[in-house]
Tab-separated table of C-alpha atoms in Angstrom:
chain	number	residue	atom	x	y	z
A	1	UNK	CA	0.000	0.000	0.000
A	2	UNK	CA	1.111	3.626	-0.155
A	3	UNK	CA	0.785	5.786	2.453
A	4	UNK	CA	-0.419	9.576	2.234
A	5	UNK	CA	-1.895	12.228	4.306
A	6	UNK	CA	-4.253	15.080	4.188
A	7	UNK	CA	-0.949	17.571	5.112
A	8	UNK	CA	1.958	17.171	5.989
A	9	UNK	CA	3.017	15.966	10.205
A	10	UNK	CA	-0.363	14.326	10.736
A	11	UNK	CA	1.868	11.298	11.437
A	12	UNK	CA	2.222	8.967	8.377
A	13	UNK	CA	5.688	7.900	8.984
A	14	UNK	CA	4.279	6.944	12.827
A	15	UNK	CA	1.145	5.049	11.346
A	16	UNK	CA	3.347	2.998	8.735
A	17	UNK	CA	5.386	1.747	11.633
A	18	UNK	CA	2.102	0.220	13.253
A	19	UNK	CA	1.369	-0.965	10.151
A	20	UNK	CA	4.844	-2.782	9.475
A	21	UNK	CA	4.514	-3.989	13.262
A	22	UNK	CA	0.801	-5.092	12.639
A	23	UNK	CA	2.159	-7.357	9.167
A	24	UNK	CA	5.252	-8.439	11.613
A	25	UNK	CA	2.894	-10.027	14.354
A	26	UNK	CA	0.597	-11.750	11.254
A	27	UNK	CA	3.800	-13.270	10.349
A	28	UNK	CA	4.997	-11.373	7.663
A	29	UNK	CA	8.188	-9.546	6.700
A	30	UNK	CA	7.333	-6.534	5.541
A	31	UNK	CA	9.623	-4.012	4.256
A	32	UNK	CA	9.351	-0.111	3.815
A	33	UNK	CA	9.945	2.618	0.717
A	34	UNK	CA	10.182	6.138	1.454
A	35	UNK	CA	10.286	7.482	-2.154
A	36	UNK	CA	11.551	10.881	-1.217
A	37	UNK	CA	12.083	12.321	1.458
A	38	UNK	CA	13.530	16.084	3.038
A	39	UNK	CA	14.775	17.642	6.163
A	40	UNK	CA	17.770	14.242	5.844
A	41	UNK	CA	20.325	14.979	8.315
A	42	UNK	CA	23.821	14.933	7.523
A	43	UNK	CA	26.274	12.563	9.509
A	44	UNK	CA	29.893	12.900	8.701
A	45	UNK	CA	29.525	12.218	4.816
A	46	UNK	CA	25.996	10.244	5.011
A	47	UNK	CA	22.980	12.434	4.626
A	48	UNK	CA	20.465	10.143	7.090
A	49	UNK	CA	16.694	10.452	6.284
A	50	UNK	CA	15.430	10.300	10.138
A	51	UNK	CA	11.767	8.498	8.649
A	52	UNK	CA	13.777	6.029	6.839
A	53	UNK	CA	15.796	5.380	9.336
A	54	UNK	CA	13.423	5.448	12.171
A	55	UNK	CA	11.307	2.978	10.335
A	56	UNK	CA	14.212	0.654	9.002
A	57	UNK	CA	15.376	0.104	12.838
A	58	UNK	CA	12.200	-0.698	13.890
A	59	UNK	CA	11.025	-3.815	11.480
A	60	UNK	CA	14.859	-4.671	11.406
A	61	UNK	CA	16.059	-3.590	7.918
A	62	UNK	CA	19.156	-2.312	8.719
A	63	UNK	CA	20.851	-4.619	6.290
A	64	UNK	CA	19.573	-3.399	3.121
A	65	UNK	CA	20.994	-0.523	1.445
A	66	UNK	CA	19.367	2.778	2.730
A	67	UNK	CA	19.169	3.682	-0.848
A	68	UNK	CA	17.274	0.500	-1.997
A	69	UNK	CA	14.531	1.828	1.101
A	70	UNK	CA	14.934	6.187	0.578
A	71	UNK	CA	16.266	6.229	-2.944
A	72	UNK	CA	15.497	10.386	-2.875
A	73	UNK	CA	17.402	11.747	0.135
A	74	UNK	CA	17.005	15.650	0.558
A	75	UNK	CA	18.739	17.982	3.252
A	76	UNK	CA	16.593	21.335	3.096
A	77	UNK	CA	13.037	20.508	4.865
A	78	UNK	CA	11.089	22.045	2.060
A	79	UNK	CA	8.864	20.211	-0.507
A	80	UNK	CA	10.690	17.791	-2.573
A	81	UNK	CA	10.133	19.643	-6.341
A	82	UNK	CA	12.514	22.068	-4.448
A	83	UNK	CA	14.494	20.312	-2.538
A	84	UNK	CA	15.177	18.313	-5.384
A	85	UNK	CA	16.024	21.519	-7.365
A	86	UNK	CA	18.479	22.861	-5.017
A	87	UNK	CA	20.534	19.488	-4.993
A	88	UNK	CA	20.327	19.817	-8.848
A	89	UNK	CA	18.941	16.493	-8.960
A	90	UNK	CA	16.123	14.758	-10.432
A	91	UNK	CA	13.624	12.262	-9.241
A	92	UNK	CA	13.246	9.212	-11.625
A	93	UNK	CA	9.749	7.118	-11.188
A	94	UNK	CA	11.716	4.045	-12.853
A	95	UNK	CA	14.297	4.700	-10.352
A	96	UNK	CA	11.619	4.025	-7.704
A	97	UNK	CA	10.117	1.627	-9.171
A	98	UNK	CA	13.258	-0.154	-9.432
A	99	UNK	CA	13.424	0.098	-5.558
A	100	UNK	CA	10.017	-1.224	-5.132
A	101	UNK	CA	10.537	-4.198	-7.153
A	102	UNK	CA	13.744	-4.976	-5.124
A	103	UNK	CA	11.541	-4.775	-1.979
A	104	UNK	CA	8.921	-6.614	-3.238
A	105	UNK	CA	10.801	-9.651	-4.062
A	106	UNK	CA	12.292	-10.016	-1.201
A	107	UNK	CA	9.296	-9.383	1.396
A	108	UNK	CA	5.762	-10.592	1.506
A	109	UNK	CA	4.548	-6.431	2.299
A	110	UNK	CA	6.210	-3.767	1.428
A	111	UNK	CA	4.591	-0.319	3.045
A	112	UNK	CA	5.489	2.750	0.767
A	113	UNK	CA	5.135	6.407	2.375
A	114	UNK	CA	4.846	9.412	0.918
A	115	UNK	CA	6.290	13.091	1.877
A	116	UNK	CA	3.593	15.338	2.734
A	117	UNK	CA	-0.335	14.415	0.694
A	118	UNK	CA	-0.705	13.732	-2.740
A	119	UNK	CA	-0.750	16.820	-5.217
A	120	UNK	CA	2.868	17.776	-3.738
A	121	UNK	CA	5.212	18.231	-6.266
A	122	UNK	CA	8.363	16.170	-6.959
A	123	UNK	CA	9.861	17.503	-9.615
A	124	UNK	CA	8.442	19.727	-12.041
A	125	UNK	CA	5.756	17.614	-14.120
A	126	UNK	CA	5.512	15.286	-11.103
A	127	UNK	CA	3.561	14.825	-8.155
A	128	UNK	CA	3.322	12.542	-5.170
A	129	UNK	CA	0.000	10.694	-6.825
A	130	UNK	CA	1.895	10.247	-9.975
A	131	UNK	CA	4.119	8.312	-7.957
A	132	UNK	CA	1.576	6.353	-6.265
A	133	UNK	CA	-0.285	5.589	-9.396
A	134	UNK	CA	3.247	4.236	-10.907
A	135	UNK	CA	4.104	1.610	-8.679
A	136	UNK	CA	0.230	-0.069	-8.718
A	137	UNK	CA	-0.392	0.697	-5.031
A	138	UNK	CA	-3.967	1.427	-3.572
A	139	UNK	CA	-3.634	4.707	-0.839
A	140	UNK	CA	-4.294	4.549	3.000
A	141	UNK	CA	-4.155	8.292	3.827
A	142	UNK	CA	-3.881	9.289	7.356
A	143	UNK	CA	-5.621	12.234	8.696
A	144	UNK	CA	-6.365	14.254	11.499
A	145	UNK	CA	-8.289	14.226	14.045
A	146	UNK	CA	-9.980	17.282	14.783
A	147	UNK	CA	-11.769	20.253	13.578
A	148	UNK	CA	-11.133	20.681	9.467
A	149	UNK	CA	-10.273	17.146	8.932
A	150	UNK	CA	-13.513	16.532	7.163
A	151	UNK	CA	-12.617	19.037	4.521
A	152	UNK	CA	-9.260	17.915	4.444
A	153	UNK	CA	-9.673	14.288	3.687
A	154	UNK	CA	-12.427	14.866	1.385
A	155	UNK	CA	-10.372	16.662	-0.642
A	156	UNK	CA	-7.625	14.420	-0.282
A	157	UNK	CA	-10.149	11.160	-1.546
A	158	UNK	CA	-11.077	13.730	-4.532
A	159	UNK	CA	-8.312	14.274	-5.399
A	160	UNK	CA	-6.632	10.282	-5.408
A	161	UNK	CA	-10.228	9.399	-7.826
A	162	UNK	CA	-9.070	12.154	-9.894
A	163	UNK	CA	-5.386	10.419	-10.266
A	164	UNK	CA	-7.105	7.170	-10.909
A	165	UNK	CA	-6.282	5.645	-7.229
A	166	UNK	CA	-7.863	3.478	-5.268
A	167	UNK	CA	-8.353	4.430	-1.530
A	168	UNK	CA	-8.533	1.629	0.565
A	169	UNK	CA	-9.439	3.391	3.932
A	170	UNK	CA	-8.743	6.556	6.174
A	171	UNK	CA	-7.003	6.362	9.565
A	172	UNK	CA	-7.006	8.690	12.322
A	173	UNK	CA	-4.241	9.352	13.957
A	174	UNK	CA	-3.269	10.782	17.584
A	175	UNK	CA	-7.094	10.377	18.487
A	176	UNK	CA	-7.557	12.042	21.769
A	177	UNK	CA	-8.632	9.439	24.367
A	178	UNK	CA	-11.707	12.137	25.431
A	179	UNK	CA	-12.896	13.082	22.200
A	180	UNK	CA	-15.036	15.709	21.884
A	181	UNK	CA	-18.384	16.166	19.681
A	182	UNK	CA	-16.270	17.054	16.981
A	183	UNK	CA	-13.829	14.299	16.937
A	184	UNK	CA	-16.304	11.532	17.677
A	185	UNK	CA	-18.565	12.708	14.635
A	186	UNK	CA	-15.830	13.393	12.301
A	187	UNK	CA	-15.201	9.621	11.390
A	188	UNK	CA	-18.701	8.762	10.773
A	189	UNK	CA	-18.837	12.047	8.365
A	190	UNK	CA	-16.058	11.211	6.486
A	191	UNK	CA	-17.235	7.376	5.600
A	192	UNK	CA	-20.852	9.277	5.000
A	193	UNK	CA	-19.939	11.913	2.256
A	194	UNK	CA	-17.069	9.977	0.906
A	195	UNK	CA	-17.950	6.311	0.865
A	196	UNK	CA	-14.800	5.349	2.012
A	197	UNK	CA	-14.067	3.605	5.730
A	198	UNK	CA	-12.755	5.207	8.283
A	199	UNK	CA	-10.633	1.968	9.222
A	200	UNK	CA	-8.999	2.708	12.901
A	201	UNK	CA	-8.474	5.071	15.285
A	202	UNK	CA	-4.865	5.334	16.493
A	203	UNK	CA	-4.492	6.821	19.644
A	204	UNK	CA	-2.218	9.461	20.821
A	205	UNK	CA	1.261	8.351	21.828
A	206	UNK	CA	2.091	10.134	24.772
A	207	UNK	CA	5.920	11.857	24.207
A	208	UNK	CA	6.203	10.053	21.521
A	209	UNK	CA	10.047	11.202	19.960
A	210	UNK	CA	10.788	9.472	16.491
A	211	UNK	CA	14.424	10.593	17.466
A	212	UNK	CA	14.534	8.393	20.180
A	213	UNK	CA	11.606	6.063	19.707
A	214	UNK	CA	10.101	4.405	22.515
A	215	UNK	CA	9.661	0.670	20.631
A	216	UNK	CA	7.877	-0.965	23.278
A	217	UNK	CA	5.223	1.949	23.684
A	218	UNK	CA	4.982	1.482	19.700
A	219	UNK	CA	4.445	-2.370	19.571
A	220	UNK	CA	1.774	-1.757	22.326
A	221	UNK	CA	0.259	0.359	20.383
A	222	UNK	CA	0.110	-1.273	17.291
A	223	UNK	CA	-1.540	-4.818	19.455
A	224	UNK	CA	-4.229	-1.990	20.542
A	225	UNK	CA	-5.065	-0.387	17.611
A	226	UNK	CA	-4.615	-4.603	15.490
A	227	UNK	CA	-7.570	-5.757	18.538
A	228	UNK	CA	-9.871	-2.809	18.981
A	229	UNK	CA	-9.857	-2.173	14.801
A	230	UNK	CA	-9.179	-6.048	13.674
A	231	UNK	CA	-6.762	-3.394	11.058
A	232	UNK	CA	-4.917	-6.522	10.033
A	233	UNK	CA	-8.219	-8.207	8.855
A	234	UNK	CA	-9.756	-5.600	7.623
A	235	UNK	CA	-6.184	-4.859	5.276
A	236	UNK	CA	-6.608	-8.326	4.115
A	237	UNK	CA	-10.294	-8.372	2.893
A	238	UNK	CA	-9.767	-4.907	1.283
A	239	UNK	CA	-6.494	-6.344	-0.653
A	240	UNK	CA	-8.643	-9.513	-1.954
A	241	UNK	CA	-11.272	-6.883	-3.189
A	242	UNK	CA	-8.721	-5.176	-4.948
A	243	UNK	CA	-9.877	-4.202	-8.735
A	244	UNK	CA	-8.470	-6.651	-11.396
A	245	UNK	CA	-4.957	-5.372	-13.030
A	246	UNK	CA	-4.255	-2.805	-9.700
């Protein structure tokens, strides 16, 4: 699957790693692609992409070739078209694509995320969802979970049927454990004027640092979110619905 959001920080690079520990429990190996991605850090002569890396520890890929799993690493934090431009560098799709193959061959899952939602630009005829469309991969896009999200996601469903994507499901993420009226209703309206499921509510994870990741508060969380949402299931029946030739 690929992973997007309606913005950018509403956590995708978080909800992939329950995802990747969700496939791990069922059994799986399960790799991850990070296509592009900005604000890398640069150690000694290595520029480090922190989601790559964070993600790569955690379901125990540290023996592949960082480039095989981030084959786009940018220093500048800002969108990738730019980033990209400033490094005087181009992103390739069949360079991806290459990377994804790789992957897939050698896991049962592989879990691609995206930088930022959908309609931001790569390079400069290229966009996220051109991406996602290339490799054959049906979208989970992670949202918000509070006022504006409704709006948000909406547009970010429109705008994957537009690409010619399928959307498997939404996901909520950092849900507060009191909700209010707003964030209780907001799932239900999203599945009601979009059609598509709202398929689990990940809850908050309290001082939660990707820099120095907390892996047991993260594997706890993935066994809630897998038993309250049945996520793994659900994943499964939605990939054996999948349309013919995605």
């Amino acid at each position: 699957m690929f992973i997007t959001g309606t913005d950018t920080g509403v956590g995708k690079t978080v909800v992939a790693a329950l995802l990747g520990l969700i496939y791990r429990d069922a059994g799986l190996r399960v790799a991850y692609l990070k296509p592009v991605e900005t604000g890398a850090v640069k150690q000694g002569e290595e520029l480090v992409p922190g989601d790559t890396k964070f993600v790569a520890e955690l379901l125990a890929l540290a023996d592949e070739p960082r480039e095989m799993l981030c084959p786009y690493a940018f220093e500048p934090p800002v969108s990738p078209h730019l980033a990209a431009l400033l490094a005087k560098r181009t992103v390739k799709v069949n360079n991806i694509r290459e990377c994804y193959r790789y992957l897939e061959r050698r896991y049962h899952a592989v879990i691609a995320e995206g930088a930022g939602g959908l309609l931001v630009p790569v390079g400069p005829t290229l966009m996220m969802a051109d991406i996602a469309r290339e490799l054959g991969l049906p979208l989970l896009i992670v949202a918000r979970p509070g006022l504006g999200t409704i709006n948000h996601t909406l547009l970010t469903i429109a705008a994957a049927l537009r690409a010619d994507l399928q959307v498997l499901g939404v996901i909520i993420n950092r849900y507060p454990e009191n909700p209010g009226r707003v964030e209780k209703n907001n799932p239900k309206a999203i599945t009601d004027f979009s059609g598509v499921p709202v398929l689990a509510l990940v809850p908050e994870i309290p001082g939660f640092n990707p820099e120095q990741p907390d892996y047991k508060a993260l594997e706890e969380t993935a066994r809630r979110v897998n038993e309250t949402h049945r996520l793994a299931e659900k994943l499964a029946a939605l990939a054996s619905k999948r349309r013919p030739g995605s």
